[in-house]
Every structure is written in C-alpha cells, then in structure tokens.
PDB file of C-alpha atoms in Angstrom:
ATOM      1  CA  GLY A 686       0.030  -0.008  -0.071  1.00 64.00           C
ATOM      2  CA  ALA A 687       0.833   3.581   0.172  1.00 78.00           C
ATOM      3  CA  VAL A 688       3.195   4.592   2.861  1.00 88.00           C
ATOM      4  CA  VAL A 689       4.004   8.305   3.931  1.00 93.00           C
ATOM      5  CA  SER A 690       6.924   8.907   6.330  1.00 95.00           C
ATOM      6  CA  GLN A 691       7.602  12.162   8.249  1.00 96.00           C
ATOM      7  CA  HIS A 692      10.698  13.451  10.006  1.00 96.00           C
ATOM      8  CA  PRO A 693      10.981  13.882  12.521  1.00 97.00           C
ATOM      9  CA  SER A 694       8.789  12.115  14.919  1.00 95.00           C
ATOM     10  CA  ARG A 695       9.340  13.786  17.744  1.00 96.00           C
ATOM     11  CA  VAL A 696      10.837  17.660  18.292  1.00 97.00           C
ATOM     12  CA  ILE A 697      11.327  19.980  21.217  1.00 97.00           C
ATOM     13  CA  CYS A 698      12.659  22.981  20.839  1.00 96.00           C
ATOM     14  CA  LYS A 699      12.900  26.531  22.362  1.00 96.00           C
ATOM     15  CA  SER A 700      10.349  29.427  21.828  1.00 97.00           C
ATOM     16  CA  GLY A 701      11.480  31.441  19.086  1.00 96.00           C
ATOM     17  CA  THR A 702      13.202  28.932  16.856  1.00 96.00           C
ATOM     18  CA  SER A 703      11.908  27.322  13.500  1.00 97.00           C
ATOM     19  CA  VAL A 704      11.134  23.965  13.318  1.00 97.00           C
ATOM     20  CA  LYS A 705      11.028  22.064   9.554  1.00 97.00           C
ATOM     21  CA  ILE A 706       8.773  18.886   9.285  1.00 97.00           C
ATOM     22  CA  GLU A 707       9.316  16.546   5.872  1.00 97.00           C
ATOM     23  CA  CYS A 708       6.182  14.902   4.915  1.00 96.00           C
ATOM     24  CA  ARG A 709       7.551  12.007   2.006  1.00 94.00           C
ATOM     25  CA  SER A 710       5.420   9.516   0.037  1.00 91.00           C
ATOM     26  CA  LEU A 711       7.504   6.505  -0.235  1.00 91.00           C
ATOM     27  CA  ASP A 712       6.169   4.392  -3.163  1.00 84.00           C
ATOM     28  CA  PHE A 713       3.940   6.956  -5.077  1.00 82.00           C
ATOM     29  CA  GLN A 714       4.000  10.319  -6.421  1.00 84.00           C
ATOM     30  CA  ALA A 715       1.649  12.834  -4.699  1.00 83.00           C
ATOM     31  CA  THR A 716       0.325  15.776  -6.936  1.00 80.00           C
ATOM     32  CA  THR A 717      -1.345  17.152  -3.723  1.00 87.00           C
ATOM     33  CA  MET A 718      -0.269  16.701   0.176  1.00 91.00           C
ATOM     34  CA  PHE A 719      -2.197  18.010   3.305  1.00 93.00           C
ATOM     35  CA  TRP A 720      -1.157  19.181   6.312  1.00 96.00           C
ATOM     36  CA  TYR A 721      -3.188  18.532   9.752  1.00 96.00           C
ATOM     37  CA  ARG A 722      -2.610  19.378  13.432  1.00 96.00           C
ATOM     38  CA  GLN A 723      -4.375  17.573  16.272  1.00 92.00           C
ATOM     39  CA  PHE A 724      -4.539  18.900  19.530  1.00 89.00           C
ATOM     40  CA  PRO A 725      -4.993  16.449  22.589  1.00 84.00           C
ATOM     41  CA  LYS A 726      -8.470  14.572  22.557  1.00 79.00           C
ATOM     42  CA  GLN A 727      -9.196  16.614  19.489  1.00 83.00           C
ATOM     43  CA  SER A 728      -9.908  16.269  15.755  1.00 86.00           C
ATOM     44  CA  LEU A 729      -7.698  16.852  12.876  1.00 90.00           C
ATOM     45  CA  MET A 730      -7.759  20.124  11.595  1.00 92.00           C
ATOM     46  CA  LEU A 731      -6.595  20.978   8.314  1.00 93.00           C
ATOM     47  CA  MET A 732      -3.862  23.295   7.954  1.00 96.00           C
ATOM     48  CA  ALA A 733      -3.200  23.780   4.253  1.00 95.00           C
ATOM     49  CA  THR A 734      -3.474  21.792   1.246  1.00 92.00           C
ATOM     50  CA  SER A 735      -0.164  22.037  -1.114  1.00 89.00           C
ATOM     51  CA  ASN A 736      -0.009  21.312  -5.003  1.00 85.00           C
ATOM     52  CA  GLU A 737       3.430  20.206  -6.105  1.00 82.00           C
ATOM     53  CA  GLY A 738       5.318  23.191  -7.835  1.00 81.00           C
ATOM     54  CA  SER A 739       2.517  25.868  -6.681  1.00 83.00           C
ATOM     55  CA  LYS A 740       1.633  27.880  -3.613  1.00 87.00           C
ATOM     56  CA  ALA A 741      -0.252  26.086  -0.569  1.00 92.00           C
ATOM     57  CA  THR A 742      -4.080  26.914   0.094  1.00 93.00           C
ATOM     58  CA  TYR A 743      -4.066  27.721   3.643  1.00 95.00           C
ATOM     59  CA  GLU A 744      -7.352  27.189   5.839  1.00 94.00           C
ATOM     60  CA  GLN A 745      -9.017  30.133   7.603  1.00 93.00           C
ATOM     61  CA  GLY A 746      -7.562  31.238  10.649  1.00 93.00           C
ATOM     62  CA  VAL A 747      -4.150  29.801   9.614  1.00 95.00           C
ATOM     63  CA  GLU A 748      -1.189  32.255   9.442  1.00 94.00           C
ATOM     64  CA  LYS A 749       0.908  31.319   6.169  1.00 92.00           C
ATOM     65  CA  ASP A 750       3.585  33.436   7.204  1.00 94.00           C
ATOM     66  CA  LYS A 751       3.998  31.212  10.261  1.00 96.00           C
ATOM     67  CA  PHE A 752       3.559  28.003   8.887  1.00 97.00           C
ATOM     68  CA  LEU A 753       5.742  27.891   5.446  1.00 96.00           C
ATOM     69  CA  ILE A 754       4.824  25.074   2.901  1.00 94.00           C
ATOM     70  CA  ASN A 755       7.170  23.801   0.460  1.00 90.00           C
ATOM     71  CA  HIS A 756       6.229  21.419  -1.769  1.00 88.00           C
ATOM     72  CA  ALA A 757       9.090  21.009  -4.682  1.00 82.00           C
ATOM     73  CA  SER A 758       8.842  17.430  -5.585  1.00 87.00           C
ATOM     74  CA  LEU A 759       6.038  14.911  -6.234  1.00 87.00           C
ATOM     75  CA  THR A 760       7.359  13.058  -3.322  1.00 91.00           C
ATOM     76  CA  LEU A 761       8.426  16.143  -0.618  1.00 92.00           C
ATOM     77  CA  SER A 762       6.475  18.294   1.241  1.00 93.00           C
ATOM     78  CA  THR A 763       7.941  20.466   4.339  1.00 95.00           C
ATOM     79  CA  LEU A 764       5.944  22.509   7.011  1.00 97.00           C
ATOM     80  CA  THR A 765       7.977  24.946   8.734  1.00 97.00           C
ATOM     81  CA  VAL A 766       6.958  26.502  12.151  1.00 97.00           C
ATOM     82  CA  THR A 767       8.591  29.585  12.216  1.00 96.00           C
ATOM     83  CA  SER A 768       9.500  31.572  15.471  1.00 96.00           C
ATOM     84  CA  ALA A 769       7.531  28.589  17.519  1.00 96.00           C
ATOM     85  CA  HIS A 770       6.107  29.550  20.594  1.00 96.00           C
ATOM     86  CA  PRO A 771       4.519  26.733  23.387  1.00 96.00           C
ATOM     87  CA  GLU A 772       1.120  27.369  21.845  1.00 95.00           C
ATOM     88  CA  ASP A 773       1.946  25.887  18.690  1.00 96.00           C
ATOM     89  CA  SER A 774       3.079  22.597  20.495  1.00 96.00           C
ATOM     90  CA  SER A 775       0.696  19.958  18.650  1.00 96.00           C
ATOM     91  CA  PHE A 776       0.861  16.531  16.854  1.00 95.00           C
ATOM     92  CA  TYR A 777       1.200  17.832  12.730  1.00 97.00           C
ATOM     93  CA  ILE A 778       0.129  15.214  10.461  1.00 96.00           C
ATOM     94  CA  CYS A 779       0.730  15.152   6.887  1.00 96.00           C
ATOM     95  CA  SER A 780      -1.326  13.079   3.903  1.00 94.00           C
ATOM     96  CA  ALA A 781      -0.748  12.371   0.340  1.00 90.00           C
ATOM     97  CA  GLY A 782      -3.283  12.053  -2.200  1.00 81.00           C
ATOM     98  CA  ALA A 783      -2.451  10.055  -4.892  1.00 63.00           C
ATOM     99  CA  LEU A 784      -4.677  11.910  -7.407  1.00 56.00           C
ATOM    100  CA  GLU A 785      -4.662  15.601  -8.096  1.00 47.00           C
ATOM    101  CA  GLY A 786      -8.113  17.047  -6.344  1.00 48.00           C
ATOM    102  CA  ASN A 787      -9.255  13.763  -5.039  1.00 53.00           C
ATOM    103  CA  THR A 788      -9.464  14.702  -1.595  1.00 54.00           C
ATOM    104  CA  ASP A 789     -10.669  11.145  -0.169  1.00 60.00           C
ATOM    105  CA  THR A 790      -8.157   9.152  -1.058  1.00 72.00           C
ATOM    106  CA  GLN A 791      -5.242  10.357   1.289  1.00 84.00           C
ATOM    107  CA  TYR A 792      -2.449   8.473   2.790  1.00 87.00           C
ATOM    108  CA  PHE A 793      -1.268   9.525   6.260  1.00 92.00           C
ATOM    109  CA  GLY A 794       2.236   9.862   7.818  1.00 94.00           C
ATOM    110  CA  PRO A 795       2.879   8.792  11.112  1.00 94.00           C
ATOM    111  CA  GLY A 796       2.541  12.293  12.476  1.00 95.00           C
ATOM    112  CA  THR A 797       5.266  14.330  14.051  1.00 97.00           C
ATOM    113  CA  ARG A 798       4.942  15.805  17.997  1.00 96.00           C
ATOM    114  CA  LEU A 799       6.245  19.180  18.362  1.00 97.00           C
ATOM    115  CA  THR A 800       6.907  20.499  22.140  1.00 97.00           C
ATOM    116  CA  VAL A 801       7.780  24.086  22.059  1.00 97.00           C
ATOM    117  CA  LEU A 802       9.408  25.041  25.834  1.00 96.00           C
TER     118      LEU A 802
ATOM    119  CA  GLN B 394     -23.102  23.066  15.344  1.00 69.00           C
ATOM    120  CA  LYS B 395     -20.420  21.150  14.231  1.00 78.00           C
ATOM    121  CA  GLU B 396     -20.231  19.610  10.817  1.00 88.00           C
ATOM    122  CA  VAL B 397     -19.706  16.367  12.055  1.00 93.00           C
ATOM    123  CA  GLU B 398     -20.574  14.965  15.784  1.00 93.00           C
ATOM    124  CA  GLN B 399     -18.873  11.775  17.328  1.00 93.00           C
ATOM    125  CA  ASP B 400     -19.364  10.525  20.473  1.00 85.00           C
ATOM    126  CA  PRO B 401     -15.860  10.735  22.006  1.00 81.00           C
ATOM    127  CA  GLY B 402     -16.050   7.862  24.451  1.00 83.00           C
ATOM    128  CA  PRO B 403     -14.373   6.162  25.579  1.00 90.00           C
ATOM    129  CA  LEU B 404     -16.045   2.869  25.140  1.00 94.00           C
ATOM    130  CA  SER B 405     -14.859  -0.266  26.538  1.00 96.00           C
ATOM    131  CA  VAL B 406     -16.005  -3.455  25.814  1.00 97.00           C
ATOM    132  CA  PRO B 407     -14.832  -7.295  26.625  1.00 97.00           C
ATOM    133  CA  GLU B 408     -13.035  -9.037  23.795  1.00 97.00           C
ATOM    134  CA  GLY B 409     -15.548 -10.828  21.485  1.00 97.00           C
ATOM    135  CA  ALA B 410     -18.238  -8.214  21.576  1.00 97.00           C
ATOM    136  CA  ILE B 411     -19.668  -6.379  18.586  1.00 97.00           C
ATOM    137  CA  VAL B 412     -19.088  -2.710  18.780  1.00 97.00           C
ATOM    138  CA  SER B 413     -21.211   0.001  17.090  1.00 96.00           C
ATOM    139  CA  LEU B 414     -19.302   3.303  16.574  1.00 97.00           C
ATOM    140  CA  ASN B 415     -21.659   6.060  15.134  1.00 96.00           C
ATOM    141  CA  CYS B 416     -21.204   9.728  13.696  1.00 96.00           C
ATOM    142  CA  THR B 417     -23.729  12.285  12.492  1.00 96.00           C
ATOM    143  CA  TYR B 418     -23.453  15.310   9.814  1.00 95.00           C
ATOM    144  CA  SER B 419     -25.422  18.377   8.870  1.00 93.00           C
ATOM    145  CA  ASN B 420     -23.863  19.108   5.572  1.00 91.00           C
ATOM    146  CA  SER B 421     -25.576  17.500   2.803  1.00 90.00           C
ATOM    147  CA  ALA B 422     -23.049  18.006   0.383  1.00 90.00           C
ATOM    148  CA  PHE B 423     -20.864  15.280   1.809  1.00 90.00           C
ATOM    149  CA  GLN B 424     -20.417  12.487  -0.940  1.00 87.00           C
ATOM    150  CA  TYR B 425     -17.704  10.338   0.428  1.00 88.00           C
ATOM    151  CA  PHE B 426     -17.623   8.808   4.169  1.00 92.00           C
ATOM    152  CA  MET B 427     -14.448   7.140   5.530  1.00 92.00           C
ATOM    153  CA  TRP B 428     -13.252   5.433   8.778  1.00 95.00           C
ATOM    154  CA  TYR B 429      -9.764   5.947  10.450  1.00 94.00           C
ATOM    155  CA  ARG B 430      -8.192   3.761  12.987  1.00 95.00           C
ATOM    156  CA  GLN B 431      -5.734   5.722  15.053  1.00 93.00           C
ATOM    157  CA  TYR B 432      -3.344   4.241  17.662  1.00 92.00           C
ATOM    158  CA  SER B 433      -1.913   6.435  20.224  1.00 87.00           C
ATOM    159  CA  ARG B 434       0.687   8.723  18.694  1.00 82.00           C
ATOM    160  CA  LYS B 435       0.405   7.640  15.171  1.00 88.00           C
ATOM    161  CA  GLY B 436      -1.148   8.936  12.271  1.00 90.00           C
ATOM    162  CA  PRO B 437      -4.591   7.484  10.815  1.00 92.00           C
ATOM    163  CA  GLU B 438      -4.894   4.494   9.196  1.00 91.00           C
ATOM    164  CA  LEU B 439      -7.755   4.354   6.314  1.00 88.00           C
ATOM    165  CA  LEU B 440     -10.109   1.147   7.595  1.00 91.00           C
ATOM    166  CA  MET B 441     -13.434   1.687   5.119  1.00 89.00           C
ATOM    167  CA  TYR B 442     -14.609   4.106   2.332  1.00 87.00           C
ATOM    168  CA  THR B 443     -17.984   4.373   1.265  1.00 87.00           C
ATOM    169  CA  TYR B 444     -19.728   6.777  -1.384  1.00 83.00           C
ATOM    170  CA  SER B 445     -23.335   5.636  -1.051  1.00 83.00           C
ATOM    171  CA  SER B 446     -26.131   4.803   1.407  1.00 87.00           C
ATOM    172  CA  GLY B 447     -25.729   1.092   2.296  1.00 89.00           C
ATOM    173  CA  ASN B 448     -23.505  -0.931   3.833  1.00 92.00           C
ATOM    174  CA  LYS B 449     -19.964  -2.096   2.986  1.00 93.00           C
ATOM    175  CA  GLU B 450     -18.171  -4.974   4.502  1.00 95.00           C
ATOM    176  CA  ASP B 451     -14.381  -5.937   4.735  1.00 93.00           C
ATOM    177  CA  GLY B 452     -13.628  -8.789   7.431  1.00 96.00           C
ATOM    178  CA  ARG B 453     -14.746  -8.080  10.566  1.00 97.00           C
ATOM    179  CA  PHE B 454     -15.654  -4.737   9.611  1.00 97.00           C
ATOM    180  CA  THR B 455     -19.194  -3.082   8.471  1.00 97.00           C
ATOM    181  CA  ALA B 456     -19.427   0.448   7.368  1.00 96.00           C
ATOM    182  CA  GLN B 457     -22.787   1.944   7.021  1.00 96.00           C
ATOM    183  CA  VAL B 458     -24.084   5.022   5.737  1.00 95.00           C
ATOM    184  CA  ASP B 459     -27.722   6.435   5.885  1.00 94.00           C
ATOM    185  CA  LYS B 460     -27.664   9.686   4.150  1.00 93.00           C
ATOM    186  CA  SER B 461     -31.267  10.395   4.524  1.00 93.00           C
ATOM    187  CA  SER B 462     -30.867  10.385   8.408  1.00 94.00           C
ATOM    188  CA  LYS B 463     -26.958  11.928   7.918  1.00 94.00           C
ATOM    189  CA  TYR B 464     -25.568   9.239   9.910  1.00 94.00           C
ATOM    190  CA  ILE B 465     -23.137   6.888   9.504  1.00 96.00           C
ATOM    191  CA  SER B 466     -21.563   3.718  11.513  1.00 96.00           C
ATOM    192  CA  LEU B 467     -19.234   1.181  11.856  1.00 97.00           C
ATOM    193  CA  PHE B 468     -19.246  -2.178  13.040  1.00 97.00           C
ATOM    194  CA  ILE B 469     -16.701  -4.321  14.627  1.00 97.00           C
ATOM    195  CA  ARG B 470     -17.565  -7.935  14.939  1.00 97.00           C
ATOM    196  CA  ASP B 471     -15.500 -10.443  17.009  1.00 97.00           C
ATOM    197  CA  SER B 472     -13.606  -7.503  18.883  1.00 97.00           C
ATOM    198  CA  GLN B 473      -9.708  -8.113  19.821  1.00 97.00           C
ATOM    199  CA  PRO B 474      -7.463  -6.075  22.097  1.00 97.00           C
ATOM    200  CA  SER B 475      -5.470  -4.958  19.138  1.00 96.00           C
ATOM    201  CA  ASP B 476      -8.742  -3.059  18.084  1.00 97.00           C
ATOM    202  CA  SER B 477      -8.046  -0.807  21.116  1.00 97.00           C
ATOM    203  CA  ALA B 478      -7.610   2.604  19.317  1.00 96.00           C
ATOM    204  CA  THR B 479      -9.324   5.840  18.699  1.00 95.00           C
ATOM    205  CA  TYR B 480     -11.772   5.456  15.695  1.00 97.00           C
ATOM    206  CA  LEU B 481     -12.004   9.048  13.299  1.00 95.00           C
ATOM    207  CA  CYS B 482     -15.092   9.429  10.802  1.00 96.00           C
ATOM    208  CA  ALA B 483     -14.084  11.575   8.256  1.00 93.00           C
ATOM    209  CA  MET B 484     -16.264  13.188   5.404  1.00 91.00           C
ATOM    210  CA  SER B 485     -15.439  14.820   1.939  1.00 87.00           C
ATOM    211  CA  ALA B 486     -16.953  17.178  -0.042  1.00 80.00           C
ATOM    212  CA  ASN B 487     -13.999  19.153  -1.346  1.00 77.00           C
ATOM    213  CA  LYS B 488     -11.787  18.248   1.932  1.00 81.00           C
ATOM    214  CA  LEU B 489     -11.715  16.114   4.633  1.00 86.00           C
ATOM    215  CA  ILE B 490     -13.668  16.943   7.752  1.00 90.00           C
ATOM    216  CA  PHE B 491     -13.077  14.637  10.787  1.00 92.00           C
ATOM    217  CA  GLY B 492     -14.877  13.762  13.667  1.00 93.00           C
ATOM    218  CA  THR B 493     -13.181  14.081  17.125  1.00 91.00           C
ATOM    219  CA  GLY B 494     -12.721  10.388  17.368  1.00 93.00           C
ATOM    220  CA  THR B 495     -14.212   7.532  19.793  1.00 95.00           C
ATOM    221  CA  ARG B 496     -11.579   6.006  22.158  1.00 94.00           C
ATOM    222  CA  LEU B 497     -12.071   2.167  22.311  1.00 96.00           C
ATOM    223  CA  GLN B 498     -10.849   0.127  24.646  1.00 96.00           C
ATOM    224  CA  VAL B 499     -11.244  -3.678  24.205  1.00 97.00           C
ATOM    225  CA  PHE B 500     -10.197  -5.910  27.397  1.00 96.00           C
ATOM    226  CA  PRO B 501      -9.405  -9.423  27.246  1.00 94.00           C
TER     227      PRO B 501
END
C-alpha cells in the first residue's frame, strides 16, 4: 500500500526557534499533500493543502507566514513552523493524495509531535 | 453546530463483543465517508471508504451510511484487544472533515 513517512517523529525546541517537518510519499507520487494539526483529544484540523510546484492553500485562521509549506517535488513536502511558541505545541500530521484534486484518497504519515518550551 | 459529531467515548468492551461506532453530520454536500483508526501517537490509518448509502463489509468491519438521516456507523465484530484505538469518522465534499474520534478499549 501507499506509505507516507514523516521526519522527525518528535521534536522539542525553544520558543522563538523554527522547526522543519518533512513529509515524504515513499512508493507513489503525490500531486497533493495536506497538513493537519491535532491537539490532545481533538480531531484533525486541516491547516493547508499544497500542490506540487504551486503555492499552498491555507485554511481560514492559519497564518501562512508562520506555517511555511513547500512542495518542491512529487514526493516531498515540508512544513516549517517559524518562531515557534508554546501554543504551537501539537501533533502535526501530513497526508498525501495520489490523484490531483481527489481529497478522499489520502494516506497519512505517522505524525510529528512538536513541543515548544 | 459542528459539521461532524462523534461521541468521544471512551467505549470499553470485552473481547468478542460487537462494537458500534457512530457519527452524524449536517452538511448534505458530503459525498464520501471514511473510517480511520488511529493508535496512540500515530497517524490515522484508513479502514473503510464508502460513497453511497448502504452497507460495506470488509472482514470484521462493516460500514453503514444512511444519507437520509445523515448518519454513519462502523461495526466491529468479534472485537479484539488489538482493535483498541481511536476511531475517526471523516467525510468529504471538497476536503476531509474529521469527527473528534471515539476511543475504544477492548479488554481480554
């Protein structure tokens, strides 16, 4: 089946630093990748949708200058949390869609737990 | 009102029990309905995918969709301790909307 990896799986950083999270589709090409955030005991909330080679589309309330997304190839998307603060501590999960525009066939990565001190 | 409502549980059942997990929704534009399983500190894993009213069976899992009532269910037969996880319903019109998840614990 389709495999999506994320790196790192866990990161702890100081307030004010930037953190980059990588999302890779290992055995298929992903024209669309999605970034979600999940707070404890809450649902996954879509942050942004990125298509390879174009700018990401951010959901309402998500600061594009704070959460930088790059989707430079069909197998790699990165999320950079800039100037992270404790309230950014969360579980960040990416997913990859195998067909452009098909939002229902998404394969999820294992997630990255970010803790900002 | 949330677009997707799901009882957070927790739901605790003995091994071998039949488990029923449910979600309701308000947006009639949803066309695709999914159930994901998420183990602690892991990403969601797709279990079932349906797009029409009715039942879909896969092994011990049965997904049921009732569009007229805006209600979906996931049934797990002969539940096992390894089924212990959080189960998320998700629905899609042009993007995935998740329920909050129901935490299930199956004890031996």
